[in-house]
Every structure is written in C-alpha cells, then in structure tokens.
XYZ file of C-alpha atoms in Angstrom:
707
model
C 0.000 0.000 0.000
C 2.780 2.419 0.935
C 4.782 1.459 -2.177
C 1.771 2.099 -4.408
C 1.187 5.458 -2.737
C 4.822 6.445 -3.184
C 4.898 5.461 -6.865
C 1.619 7.259 -7.505
C 3.012 10.410 -5.926
C 6.190 10.160 -8.003
C 4.062 9.860 -11.152
C 2.049 12.918 -10.163
C 5.241 14.898 -9.657
C 6.466 13.758 -13.078
C 3.276 14.997 -14.772
C 3.484 18.263 -12.868
C 7.118 18.649 -13.911
C 6.174 18.569 -17.587
C 3.200 20.878 -17.356
C 3.828 23.523 -14.696
C 4.919 26.935 -16.063
C 6.238 28.227 -12.734
C 9.444 30.224 -12.579
C 12.687 28.313 -11.974
C 14.639 28.721 -8.751
C 17.543 31.121 -9.233
C 19.976 28.963 -7.263
C 19.374 25.688 -9.084
C 22.578 23.654 -9.127
C 21.227 21.874 -12.214
C 21.682 25.074 -14.231
C 25.457 24.862 -13.854
C 27.468 23.624 -16.782
C 28.744 20.063 -16.625
C 32.323 21.310 -16.295
C 31.465 23.347 -13.196
C 31.167 22.007 -9.656
C 28.939 22.889 -6.764
C 31.113 24.998 -4.401
C 32.688 23.021 -1.556
C 30.993 25.277 1.001
C 27.516 24.179 -0.199
C 25.915 21.010 1.197
C 23.309 19.380 -1.041
C 22.572 16.395 1.233
C 19.403 17.958 2.593
C 15.942 18.915 1.302
C 17.435 22.264 0.296
C 20.971 23.493 -0.307
C 22.733 24.934 2.717
C 25.955 26.726 3.398
C 28.294 24.458 5.360
C 28.967 27.241 7.861
C 25.289 27.143 8.897
C 25.154 23.413 9.694
C 25.166 22.723 13.424
C 27.304 19.576 13.293
C 30.366 18.265 11.512
C 30.204 18.297 7.699
C 32.816 17.538 5.029
C 32.910 17.632 1.233
C 35.272 15.695 -1.013
C 35.384 16.681 -4.685
C 37.696 17.813 -7.495
C 41.425 17.099 -7.171
C 40.992 16.091 -3.520
C 38.573 13.350 -4.564
C 40.844 12.250 -7.409
C 43.734 11.777 -4.973
C 41.558 10.056 -2.373
C 39.807 7.450 -4.551
C 40.345 3.860 -3.433
C 38.444 0.639 -4.244
C 36.178 1.028 -1.195
C 34.263 4.001 0.190
C 35.781 3.498 3.645
C 39.369 3.847 2.410
C 38.403 6.739 0.110
C 37.293 8.751 3.171
C 40.201 7.755 5.412
C 41.556 11.342 5.713
C 38.197 12.977 6.408
C 37.823 14.433 9.937
C 35.904 12.147 12.285
C 36.047 9.236 9.846
C 37.829 5.919 10.237
C 37.112 2.639 8.425
C 36.283 -0.997 9.180
C 39.196 -2.111 6.938
C 38.116 -5.737 6.525
C 40.599 -6.038 3.683
C 40.973 -3.452 0.899
C 37.617 -4.222 -0.772
C 35.275 -4.435 2.223
C 35.869 -1.216 4.120
C 32.915 0.790 5.381
C 33.108 4.258 6.995
C 33.241 4.566 10.791
C 31.932 7.950 11.976
C 32.798 9.158 15.459
C 33.491 5.578 16.533
C 30.087 4.372 15.334
C 29.688 1.913 12.482
C 27.340 -0.586 10.876
C 23.664 0.261 11.284
C 24.416 3.678 12.815
C 26.089 4.987 9.639
C 24.006 5.321 6.476
C 25.800 5.098 3.141
C 23.703 6.801 0.458
C 23.860 6.956 -3.313
C 22.480 10.331 -4.379
C 20.351 10.586 -1.236
C 19.018 6.998 -1.156
C 20.503 4.005 0.677
C 22.926 1.674 -1.076
C 20.379 -1.169 -0.537
C 22.959 -3.870 0.144
C 23.894 -5.905 3.216
C 27.053 -4.023 4.193
C 25.407 -3.015 7.467
C 24.909 -6.726 8.236
C 28.569 -7.597 8.564
C 31.965 -5.970 8.098
C 33.028 -8.469 5.409
C 30.191 -7.312 3.119
C 31.320 -4.545 0.781
C 29.048 -1.508 0.266
C 27.648 -1.382 -3.267
C 29.067 2.077 -3.879
C 31.510 2.944 -6.640
C 33.926 5.782 -5.746
C 35.274 5.749 -9.322
C 31.992 7.215 -10.584
C 31.546 9.687 -7.735
C 31.341 13.347 -8.650
C 31.181 14.490 -5.042
C 31.052 12.864 -1.589
C 29.455 14.572 1.400
C 29.816 13.419 4.999
C 27.405 14.644 7.674
C 28.232 13.702 11.238
C 25.757 14.058 14.061
C 22.018 14.870 14.229
C 21.726 16.410 10.724
C 21.754 12.856 9.366
C 18.426 11.983 11.008
C 16.623 13.378 7.957
C 17.745 10.209 6.180
C 16.869 7.587 8.785
C 16.503 7.184 12.533
C 19.309 4.619 12.564
C 21.891 7.138 11.297
C 22.935 8.335 14.746
C 26.594 8.356 13.717
C 26.095 10.141 10.434
C 25.556 9.905 6.704
C 27.901 9.417 3.757
C 26.284 10.553 0.501
C 28.028 9.560 -2.750
C 26.714 11.788 -5.536
C 27.075 10.636 -9.137
C 25.644 11.711 -12.514
C 23.831 8.497 -13.435
C 20.580 10.458 -13.539
C 21.673 13.656 -15.354
C 21.076 16.998 -13.672
C 21.808 19.255 -16.652
C 21.801 19.213 -20.449
C 25.296 19.389 -22.004
C 26.027 22.384 -24.183
C 28.121 20.191 -26.508
C 27.033 17.299 -28.791
C 28.672 14.715 -26.504
C 30.045 15.117 -22.983
C 32.603 12.567 -21.734
C 34.122 12.033 -18.279
C 36.829 9.431 -17.706
C 39.276 8.390 -14.997
C 42.037 5.768 -14.918
C 44.186 4.721 -11.947
C 47.100 2.431 -11.224
C 48.126 1.545 -7.661
C 51.342 -0.383 -7.045
C 50.532 -1.936 -3.661
C 47.981 -4.355 -5.106
C 48.859 -3.969 -8.802
C 45.492 -2.211 -8.974
C 44.196 -1.281 -12.430
C 40.978 0.637 -12.626
C 39.094 2.845 -15.016
C 35.699 4.429 -15.377
C 33.925 6.542 -17.942
C 30.594 8.170 -18.635
C 28.931 9.705 -21.662
C 26.097 12.266 -21.719
C 24.340 12.996 -25.003
C 21.665 15.713 -25.338
C 18.631 14.941 -27.474
C 17.258 18.398 -28.050
C 17.478 21.144 -25.447
C 15.570 19.344 -22.664
C 16.387 15.629 -22.871
C 19.703 13.914 -22.105
C 20.775 10.264 -22.045
C 23.653 8.868 -20.014
C 25.792 5.718 -19.994
C 28.674 4.754 -17.703
C 30.881 1.842 -16.805
C 33.863 0.961 -14.659
C 36.358 -1.844 -14.159
C 38.787 -2.616 -11.336
C 41.168 -5.499 -10.841
C 43.711 -5.911 -8.063
C 45.981 -8.655 -6.769
C 46.832 -9.541 -3.196
C 47.758 -6.373 -1.337
C 51.358 -5.662 -0.455
C 52.031 -5.051 3.250
C 55.079 -3.642 4.984
C 55.812 -6.596 7.255
C 54.122 -9.589 8.869
C 50.401 -10.119 8.385
C 49.928 -11.041 12.053
C 50.367 -8.438 14.763
C 53.246 -9.036 17.213
C 50.914 -10.479 19.868
C 49.050 -12.707 17.396
C 52.326 -13.852 15.852
C 53.819 -14.701 19.232
C 50.696 -16.698 20.060
C 50.874 -18.524 16.728
C 54.557 -19.370 17.195
C 53.880 -20.650 20.709
C 50.992 -22.781 19.444
C 53.188 -24.236 16.698
C 55.515 -25.667 19.367
C 52.732 -27.533 21.140
C 51.854 -31.135 20.274
C 49.361 -31.159 17.418
C 45.821 -31.862 18.563
C 43.419 -33.904 16.519
C 40.839 -31.445 15.138
C 37.209 -32.077 15.909
C 34.931 -33.402 13.209
C 34.264 -30.750 10.562
C 37.269 -28.648 11.607
C 40.700 -28.293 9.992
C 44.077 -28.149 11.688
C 45.578 -24.653 11.717
C 49.061 -24.085 10.281
C 50.314 -21.848 13.084
C 53.940 -21.757 11.906
C 52.880 -20.973 8.354
C 50.615 -18.149 9.510
C 53.362 -16.626 11.641
C 55.637 -16.558 8.574
C 53.225 -14.677 6.281
C 54.708 -11.343 5.318
C 54.983 -9.026 2.319
C 51.571 -9.889 0.847
C 48.137 -10.190 2.435
C 46.680 -13.507 1.216
C 43.185 -13.597 -0.262
C 42.841 -9.823 -0.601
C 42.493 -9.701 -4.395
C 39.418 -8.261 -6.135
C 37.716 -7.787 -9.497
C 34.756 -5.408 -9.904
C 32.850 -4.071 -12.882
C 29.782 -1.863 -13.186
C 27.520 -0.593 -15.956
C 24.670 1.896 -15.936
C 22.348 3.881 -18.156
C 20.126 6.832 -17.365
C 17.960 9.473 -18.957
C 16.399 12.717 -17.801
C 13.977 15.333 -19.000
C 15.092 18.742 -17.708
C 12.994 21.871 -18.010
C 13.116 25.297 -16.372
C 10.481 24.163 -13.882
C 11.723 20.725 -12.935
C 13.224 17.440 -14.014
C 12.373 13.771 -14.281
C 15.011 11.059 -14.585
C 15.441 7.307 -14.340
C 18.422 4.952 -14.397
C 19.409 1.293 -14.301
C 22.736 0.001 -13.012
C 24.478 -3.318 -12.491
C 27.277 -3.935 -9.973
C 29.374 -7.115 -10.014
C 32.307 -7.913 -7.735
C 34.410 -10.904 -6.733
C 36.773 -10.250 -3.838
C 38.693 -12.168 -1.217
C 38.290 -11.900 2.529
C 41.498 -12.216 4.573
C 41.362 -15.013 7.134
C 42.527 -15.039 10.723
C 44.431 -18.324 10.522
C 44.962 -20.496 7.437
C 44.824 -24.294 7.708
C 47.583 -26.803 7.065
C 48.643 -27.358 3.431
C 46.772 -30.120 1.664
C 43.511 -29.496 3.498
C 40.425 -27.716 2.186
C 41.409 -24.279 3.341
C 38.799 -21.733 4.323
C 39.829 -18.678 2.311
C 36.411 -17.240 1.584
C 35.663 -15.092 -1.427
C 32.486 -13.113 -1.974
C 30.735 -13.126 -5.342
C 28.460 -10.083 -5.247
C 25.930 -8.700 -7.720
C 23.239 -6.019 -7.614
C 20.711 -4.747 -10.135
C 19.252 -1.363 -9.269
C 16.574 0.990 -10.620
C 16.493 4.666 -9.626
C 14.053 7.525 -10.100
C 14.408 11.219 -9.334
C 11.774 13.888 -9.962
C 11.415 17.531 -9.008
C 8.981 20.287 -9.792
C 9.201 23.930 -8.773
C 5.692 25.042 -7.968
C 6.357 28.759 -7.625
C 3.517 28.948 -5.114
C 3.184 30.857 -1.893
C 3.139 27.677 0.188
C 5.554 25.326 -1.560
C 8.655 26.190 -3.555
C 9.386 22.676 -4.796
C 8.288 19.057 -4.564
C 10.963 16.389 -4.869
C 10.801 12.624 -5.090
C 13.544 10.035 -5.009
C 13.099 6.253 -5.141
C 15.203 3.129 -5.710
C 14.664 -0.590 -5.988
C 17.528 -3.094 -5.836
C 17.872 -6.852 -6.172
C 21.059 -7.915 -4.401
C 22.765 -11.219 -3.802
C 26.160 -12.454 -2.809
C 27.660 -15.907 -2.423
C 30.338 -16.709 0.123
C 32.552 -19.087 -1.834
C 34.737 -21.747 -0.283
C 38.255 -22.540 -1.520
C 36.825 -25.169 -3.863
C 34.576 -22.566 -5.467
C 31.397 -24.038 -4.012
C 28.812 -21.726 -2.483
C 28.964 -22.006 1.291
C 26.353 -19.395 2.204
C 24.114 -17.274 -0.019
C 22.703 -13.850 0.892
C 19.643 -12.495 -0.916
C 18.290 -8.998 -0.378
C 15.492 -7.204 -2.199
C 14.959 -3.663 -1.060
C 13.061 -0.519 -1.925
C 13.493 2.974 -0.548
C 11.734 6.194 -1.466
C 11.290 9.683 -0.109
C 9.153 12.687 -0.968
C 10.208 16.160 0.123
C 8.066 19.290 0.241
C 10.250 22.394 0.195
C 8.473 25.417 1.635
C 8.418 28.795 -0.039
C 10.707 31.250 1.748
C 8.929 33.663 4.062
C 11.367 36.269 5.273
C 13.880 34.529 7.536
C 11.893 31.261 7.586
C 12.968 28.345 5.409
C 12.042 24.707 5.773
C 11.124 21.361 4.286
C 9.177 18.294 5.351
C 8.725 14.860 3.903
C 8.047 11.171 4.225
C 10.271 8.182 3.646
C 9.581 4.480 3.143
C 11.994 1.557 3.315
C 11.390 -2.132 2.725
C 13.850 -5.031 2.887
C 13.340 -8.741 2.274
C 16.488 -10.525 3.444
C 17.361 -14.212 3.384
C 20.513 -16.158 4.225
C 20.732 -19.700 2.862
C 23.351 -22.313 3.735
C 24.803 -24.396 6.533
C 26.400 -21.303 8.063
C 23.318 -19.097 7.927
C 23.558 -16.898 11.011
C 20.239 -15.111 10.383
C 16.726 -16.326 9.635
C 14.775 -15.067 6.675
C 13.457 -11.657 7.745
C 11.456 -8.679 6.537
C 11.918 -5.046 7.569
C 9.392 -2.286 6.891
C 9.970 1.319 7.937
C 7.898 4.440 7.467
C 9.205 7.823 8.509
C 8.096 11.450 8.525
C 10.556 14.298 9.013
C 10.877 18.074 9.019
C 13.661 20.649 9.102
C 12.925 24.318 9.866
C 15.372 27.233 9.973
C 15.204 30.928 10.872
C 17.898 33.263 9.573
C 18.213 36.616 11.331
C 21.694 37.345 10.023
C 23.961 37.151 13.031
C 21.593 34.722 14.776
C 20.361 31.555 13.068
C 17.959 29.052 14.609
C 17.223 25.498 13.530
C 14.908 22.665 14.588
C 14.187 19.258 13.112
C 12.290 16.123 13.975
C 11.608 12.610 12.742
C 9.035 9.951 13.561
C 9.683 6.401 12.363
C 7.640 3.206 12.603
C 9.581 -0.051 12.131
C 8.352 -3.608 11.773
C 10.862 -6.460 11.772
C 9.717 -10.034 11.302
C 11.775 -13.226 11.479
C 10.525 -16.050 9.248
C 12.794 -19.058 9.862
C 12.651 -22.044 7.554
C 11.526 -25.439 8.888
C 15.097 -26.590 9.565
C 16.089 -23.339 11.316
C 14.640 -23.945 14.757
C 17.600 -22.183 16.421
C 16.192 -18.819 15.364
C 13.557 -16.624 16.946
C 10.267 -16.574 15.012
C 7.973 -13.592 15.314
C 7.587 -9.848 14.851
C 8.964 -6.819 16.683
C 7.598 -3.300 16.179
C 9.125 -0.006 17.255
C 7.998 3.619 17.186
C 10.825 6.103 17.497
C 10.895 9.893 17.872
C 14.009 11.951 17.216
C 14.465 15.705 17.289
C 17.157 18.351 17.428
C 17.314 22.078 17.977
C 20.088 24.594 17.993
C 21.327 28.075 17.289
C 24.411 29.743 15.887
C 25.786 33.226 16.337
C 28.058 35.150 13.964
C 30.085 37.085 16.494
C 32.432 38.643 13.902
C 32.364 38.545 10.071
C 32.922 34.990 8.720
C 33.097 33.475 12.209
C 30.188 31.544 13.658
C 29.644 29.553 16.851
C 26.788 27.058 17.045
C 25.287 24.742 19.651
C 22.911 21.867 18.985
C 20.926 19.618 21.349
C 19.469 16.380 19.985
C 17.490 13.347 21.077
C 17.776 10.246 18.883
C 15.941 6.942 18.959
C 16.853 3.883 16.898
C 15.074 0.582 16.424
C 17.360 -2.467 16.646
C 18.241 -4.020 13.296
C 17.331 -7.551 12.251
C 20.969 -8.590 12.710
C 21.026 -7.304 16.287
C 17.720 -8.992 17.085
C 17.800 -12.313 15.259
C 21.440 -13.401 14.702
C 22.313 -16.841 16.091
C 24.879 -18.778 14.120
C 28.312 -19.046 12.488
C 29.386 -16.489 9.901
C 32.231 -17.682 7.676
C 33.082 -14.231 6.319
C 33.914 -12.770 9.723
C 34.900 -16.141 11.230
C 32.638 -15.467 14.174
C 29.621 -17.007 15.854
C 27.194 -14.102 16.199
C 24.367 -14.023 18.743
C 21.625 -11.381 18.863
C 18.759 -10.787 21.264
C 15.108 -10.552 20.084
C 14.133 -8.810 23.347
C 16.183 -5.673 22.717
C 14.592 -2.312 23.490
C 14.761 0.907 21.495
C 18.203 2.510 21.578
C 18.069 6.134 22.749
C 20.618 8.925 22.948
C 20.864 12.539 24.015
C 23.536 14.541 22.258
C 25.134 17.941 22.698
C 27.443 19.454 20.098
C 29.243 22.757 19.691
C 30.647 23.908 16.353
C 33.035 26.772 15.599
C 33.773 27.774 12.001
C 35.689 30.738 10.665
C 37.711 31.951 7.726
C 39.715 34.919 6.551
C 41.610 35.996 3.480
C 44.409 33.468 4.025
C 43.044 30.932 6.492
C 40.101 28.742 7.474
C 39.251 26.827 10.635
C 36.549 24.433 11.776
C 36.108 22.484 15.006
C 33.333 20.554 16.694
C 33.050 18.914 20.097
C 30.280 16.498 21.033
C 28.972 14.327 23.849
C 26.372 11.565 23.478
C 24.593 9.842 26.353
C 23.143 6.485 25.223
C 20.633 4.286 26.967
C 19.976 0.746 25.720
C 23.091 1.082 23.553
C 23.577 -2.026 21.407
C 27.130 -3.275 21.018
C 28.827 -6.470 19.893
C 31.679 -7.886 21.918
C 33.733 -11.022 22.356
C 32.578 -13.318 25.152
C 35.729 -15.456 25.322
C 33.702 -18.533 24.410
C 33.772 -20.645 21.250
C 30.952 -22.226 19.269
C 31.488 -24.438 16.214
C 35.189 -23.640 16.509
C 34.541 -19.885 16.180
C 34.810 -17.057 18.726
C 31.396 -15.973 20.012
C 30.370 -12.344 19.502
C 27.343 -11.414 21.605
C 25.106 -8.379 21.037
C 24.262 -6.685 24.339
C 22.547 -3.531 25.619
C 23.774 -1.081 28.241
C 24.242 2.618 28.893
C 27.117 4.219 26.990
C 28.939 7.524 26.808
C 30.608 8.805 23.632
C 32.431 12.120 23.443
C 35.130 13.586 21.263
C 36.193 16.336 18.907
C 37.170 17.040 15.294
C 39.191 19.981 14.056
C 40.715 21.060 10.776
C 42.241 24.209 9.353
C 44.514 25.671 6.720
C 46.623 28.794 6.384
C 48.443 30.419 3.474
C 51.975 31.060 4.687
C 53.299 32.927 1.650
C 52.294 34.000 -1.859
C 54.604 34.119 -4.884
C 52.629 35.445 -7.847
C 50.092 32.731 -8.645
C 51.757 30.261 -6.266
C 50.790 29.824 -2.620
C 52.505 28.014 0.216
C 49.739 26.403 2.284
C 49.839 24.477 5.563
C 46.896 22.402 6.774
C 46.093 20.114 9.661
C 43.307 17.982 11.080
C 42.739 15.966 14.215
C 40.008 13.813 15.728
C 39.418 11.821 18.888
C 36.673 9.611 20.339
C 36.328 8.423 23.916
C 33.666 5.734 24.374
C 32.628 3.792 27.442
C 30.009 1.145 28.113
C 28.698 1.947 31.588
C 29.420 -0.911 33.951
C 31.578 -2.724 31.391
C 34.477 -0.487 30.401
C 35.753 0.865 27.084
C 33.572 0.286 24.050
C 35.081 -2.053 21.428
C 36.823 -0.952 18.230
C 37.076 2.791 18.969
C 39.626 4.730 16.860
C 42.356 6.447 18.900
C 43.583 10.025 18.662
C 44.729 10.969 15.154
C 46.643 14.031 13.915
C 47.512 14.867 10.305
C 49.519 17.802 9.021
C 50.461 18.825 5.508
C 52.512 21.444 3.694
C 52.083 22.209 0.017
C 52.417 24.611 -2.867
C 49.380 25.364 -5.031
C 49.178 27.046 -8.419
C 46.837 27.016 -11.424
C 48.800 24.175 -13.064
C 50.655 22.284 -10.344
C 49.981 21.367 -6.710
C 52.662 19.675 -4.598
C 51.966 18.478 -1.081
C 53.516 16.338 1.637
C 51.799 15.144 4.794
C 52.427 13.215 7.983
C 49.647 11.227 9.660
C 50.168 10.153 13.267
C 47.801 7.732 14.994
C 48.156 7.067 18.709
C 48.223 3.706 20.457
C 44.834 2.408 21.492
C 45.156 0.989 24.992
C 41.542 1.548 26.042
C 40.176 -1.835 25.001
C 37.176 -3.943 25.893
C 37.318 -7.465 27.334
C 39.077 -9.960 25.032
C 40.125 -7.108 22.708
C 43.830 -6.554 22.048
C 45.623 -3.232 22.186
C 46.708 -1.610 18.922
C 50.085 -0.005 18.406
C 50.074 3.483 16.921
C 51.776 4.389 13.669
C 53.071 7.293 11.604
C 52.553 7.461 7.842
C 54.269 9.840 5.442
C 52.576 10.620 2.121
C 53.294 12.926 -0.813
C 51.284 13.943 -3.868
C 51.402 16.009 -7.038
C 48.460 17.284 -9.072
C 49.200 18.485 -12.606
C 46.766 20.340 -14.883
C 48.495 20.907 -18.251
C 46.123 23.687 -19.307
C 45.356 24.992 -15.834
C 41.913 25.084 -14.319
C 40.300 26.236 -17.573
C 40.604 22.820 -19.237
C 39.338 19.732 -17.396
C 42.383 17.485 -17.766
C 44.410 16.515 -14.716
C 46.997 14.012 -13.559
C 47.635 12.914 -9.986
C 50.706 11.156 -8.635
C 50.946 10.091 -5.003
C 53.285 8.088 -2.817
C 51.438 6.692 0.185
C 53.035 5.148 3.261
C 56.442 6.027 1.814
C 58.374 4.255 4.581
C 56.395 1.007 4.269
C 55.080 1.121 7.830
C 52.950 -1.723 9.198
C 49.763 0.069 10.268
C 46.604 -1.388 11.803
C 43.242 0.287 12.384
C 41.757 -0.375 15.785
C 38.209 -0.142 14.342
C 38.832 -3.269 12.251
C 37.751 -6.758 13.325
C 40.832 -8.035 11.438
C 43.410 -5.599 12.772
C 45.590 -8.374 14.261
C 45.542 -10.384 11.033
C 45.282 -7.857 8.169
C 47.284 -4.591 8.305
C 46.754 -1.644 6.012
C 48.508 -1.300 2.681
C 52.274 -0.960 2.548
C 54.019 1.508 0.253
C 51.643 2.433 -2.586
C 52.535 4.555 -5.611
C 49.398 5.713 -7.396
C 48.947 7.415 -10.763
C 45.562 8.803 -11.828
C 44.406 10.614 -14.947
C 41.032 12.353 -15.191
C 39.500 14.072 -18.195
C 36.208 15.818 -18.862
C 35.266 17.262 -22.245
C-alpha cells in the first residue's frame, strides 16, 4: 500500500514537472554547466541546499582534485583522511566508513540521497555497493543532521553523488568524463567513464561503466600483529591436537611466517549503468538502471595446514538497481518545490569456499523512497518536510546461515525548519519512524527466533548559531535520537564464515536512545580557514557487539548486548596560506580527531579509533599542486574485554596534481606516494586488525579528463 502510494506520488510529480509553467529557482545547481562544480561550502545532502557554515554539526565535502587523490576501491578507504572518519578495513575491498566511533547500522551510506540497498550493514566483510570511481562528489554529515535520512543514522551519513541520472543538459554534442588509476601496492588497475548525449534542449541520455582489478595487497611486514604472531609461534611448538569433526588443523607456523603480501585480498569489480532525464526550467524527471558485479577475497585469521580444504572465503556479489528522481518547482506561496527520489535493488552475494562451491548465499530485495516538500521562503523562515519508506526482504541460505529469513518495513516522517536573522540563526528538526521487523525461519532453522517486533521512534534536534564577527560563527545543537534495533542485532544466532565469528543477537532488545550535545566553531579569513566541533552523546539501551571469550562451532562468540554508553570527542581542521609568490601559494593544513567511548558498567567500548593528527605542507598554483603530509595515529590501549591493544603508527605521504592547461581545461593528472616508509599500520576499528594490516608503500597514478 505504501509502495503504491509512493509510486503514484512520483508519477504525479512527473506529470506536474512537464506541465507547470512556474518560474525556476535562481539557485538551481542543475543550471550549472557540466564542467562546473557545486562549491565546496555548499551542502546538497538535505531537502534544500545549505551553506556548510550554517550546519550545526560536523560536515565535510570531497570533490575535485581532492577526490581524485583520495579514490580507493572502497568508500571506507576513500574517506580515510576525512575528519571524524575511520574505516572498518576488513581487507581493501570491504571497508565501510566509521563515523565518530560508530559503524554498521548507525552509519548510512547513500547513493544520491538513497541508501545503497545492500547488506554491508549486516557484517563488516560485506562490501558496500558504492563505486567511488563514478563519484562526482562525496558529502559526509556527522551528528544529528543525518536523522533526515533515517533514525538509525545516529553516527552520520555518507552521501556519494554521481551523474547516473543527469542533472543538466550538455552544451556540446557529446560530454565525456573518464578516470584511470594504477596503484602499485595491489597492482590495482581501474578505469571508469561516462557519456552524456543531449537529445534536443531538454532531454539527455547517459551511460557509464567501470572496471577494477587488483591482486593480493602488499604489506610492509608480517600479516599477524606481534601479539598474534607470538601466540601462533607458541601454538606451533605444542603437540598437534586432533581437530574435531568438521574442523581443519591450523598451520600456526605458516601463519606466523606470512609477510609481504596479504593472502586472499584480491578483487575484481565491474559496473555498468544507463540513465535518462527530461530537464525543463520548472523541474526534471530522470530514471536509471545500473548493475554492480564484484568478486573479492576476505582475509582469514588463521589459514589451515597445506593439503587441506582451506577456508579462504571469497564473496561473489551482484546487484541490479533501478532509480528515479523527480522535481517540480511550484512557484507557489506555500511550496517552492516538490521532490521525489526512489530506488529498488535486487542484491545477492555468495560466500565461496576454496573449492569454489557456495557455502552461504545472501539475498536482499529492497526498496526505498522519499518525498520532500520544500516550503516557499517567508522572510527569515525556510524549511522542508517529507516522508520516507523503506522495505527489505532478506534471506541467508546455507549451513552457516547466522540469520533467519526476515522482513523489515519502515515508514518515517521528518521536518527541518530554519530561521535566519543574520547574526543569529535558529534550527529545529524532527523525525518519527515506525519499524516492523519479522523473522521467518525455515523449517530446519529452529535455532532462530520466530515472530515480529515493532518499534515507534521519535528523534528531534534544535540549535542556534551566532556570527560574532564577520565569517566566524559559533553554534550549539541539542538532539534526542531513537533507533530501532536491526534484524541482525535482534535475530542473529549462528556461524558467519566471512567474519569467522559465531554471532548471537537478542530478540528482546529495546529501542536505543541517545541525548547529544554538540558545539561547532567555524571561521575563515583571506588566508586561512578553521573548523572544530566537540560532542557528547549519552546512550541508553546502547547495542554493542563484543567477544565473550567462548567458542561455538570452533569460532569465537560475539554477543550483542545492551547497556548505557557515553561517547564524546572532537574534530578539528584548518589551513593557512603562509606565503604567496605570484600565482603560487605556500599552504599548511592540519586535522585531528578523537573519540572516547565507554560502556557503563563494562568499560571501554570495542573498536574505537584512537587520537589521530595529520599535518600537511604544500604549494598550489593554477597548473601544479605539490603536497607532503604526515599522519600520526596514537596507540589504542583503552580496550574492551578480550580485545587486544593496537600499536600506533606514523605514515608519510606525498602527492602532485598536474593540470596541463590549468583550471580552464578539465584534464588533470595525480601522482601520489602513500606510506612512503612502508610502515605496518593497523586500524583499531577493524575486526581483522591483528591479522590484516593496512597497505604498505603504494605509488598511485591517476588521470582524469572531462570534455
């Protein structure tokens, strides 16, 4: 019923788009030429465009040459140098963003404002179906602003914006964008391209594709951490025990000797998509179809003895997706615009054993749609409201199915209202969401809970900012967030080969709630800019997954639990022009972030990134940019039970951007040397940190062209 209503509304908007003669909005980003970019200080991940200085929580934008230098096979690694962002780093292909120490269900990864509709939130070994190669712009919102896109997004939102549904009509017969990259650490070869062709002055068609292939990733030393390697060497000296039925004997000595390359970290991914849009002065209507196909390896904790059927799982992933976007500018006194966005995706992945046989199959069919009503401006008052619907049918099939077949239905209503009095700006937002989660185990899955859970959640935020001097603004925001537990947190009860863990949920979980307080300071001058935010979140019924110290089916048991929790931290970044020589500038920049998290009554929360500082010095000019940077990450000694400490590291990187014809012609080359000194680095947020370090020395060359 809700799907039919949403589709009917989208159709009505489409008809209105073609027939309404209202005046176009002066600030339409769609009017910009394809060679131009939305300014970095404008945030489009919202019902209406906003200046980043007005947002009352952390916000970052990655585009242009910065995005070209940052692109990696996964979205998590692409955002690794964004303030407040870490990554799950479950190998180079399966790396999801971690925002302010929160990951999984609490971080929404969007594609042009709609969820990626995959199962990456289910487990850290599942790659997000997001292609950074085709990204035009990536926006990261941390904190309560993200609640407009789902009650679960307490940590934040990552929105990857592409051009699959065109936003403007090219002013040339054919418009082409292309990018090609080579990375030495994994012998990575990748390329992507898109073509936009106008058919008349209002209609444009689009096609794109990408390909990536990489080998096992090079690492700077041993695969195992010092503590894990010492344990493996000690175990190799003990008399060999006869493995239990169905288990294989572990090659401890062989695992301790692995160095130089990370086994089973190779990948091959290709994508293809087509789209079309009708664009008028009063609105637009566009649709697209895309296919995503990937085969990648998942690093293992311990390999088995040679000659045995070794568990080195690979994931064979595919998704077919349909997207729709529509907008009409009404020009009325009540509403300025009506926008609709909807997607449907059919996803599956197979967890392959060493023999190539399918061990476990994951099937997910999902639909998400939202309708936004943007109010006409009335003096200082600006706002938007809308509704959102999400549906997921998820099934895991196989001997190692750790979840029953389950359905999730969510309906949400949201609003954002702002008042701009110049020096003083006020903001308030709210969201109601109704969630229904139902477990439908098969006849032979009696270990799972069977039944339905329903949740009604209410989230809101309010804040104010004050411009105390020109271009400097201080803001404070108070928020209350409520999140329904996910199906994985409620219904899990079984072994998961990909993460090599036995995961146990709890169907009796209550709604997770949090109060949050955040202060933001932003300022800029002729030769400098600065931004900092500090936050504190008080959780009740916080859901977390931790090691119990027990084993089941030969796997460590990870139990989901609920308790009170406290998260606080800060993010800061800034840049300053030290000297100017004609068109050349000497620029220094720095960023830092820190999270402190505690489960009340238990101790430190698991997998929390430690303090990180990054500083860079570079020369910029119209044709050439040269930059060097040092990234220092502290030790993480605040660990939960059965979690190991992580040694800190220092990475040194350098990069050059070259534009042969300057900024007037869209051709650029990027050369970077990452981890120049081949340091063995491990992210504390990763489940595999003791078994899979980050990349060793990596020389990357990228070419991008747009014409």
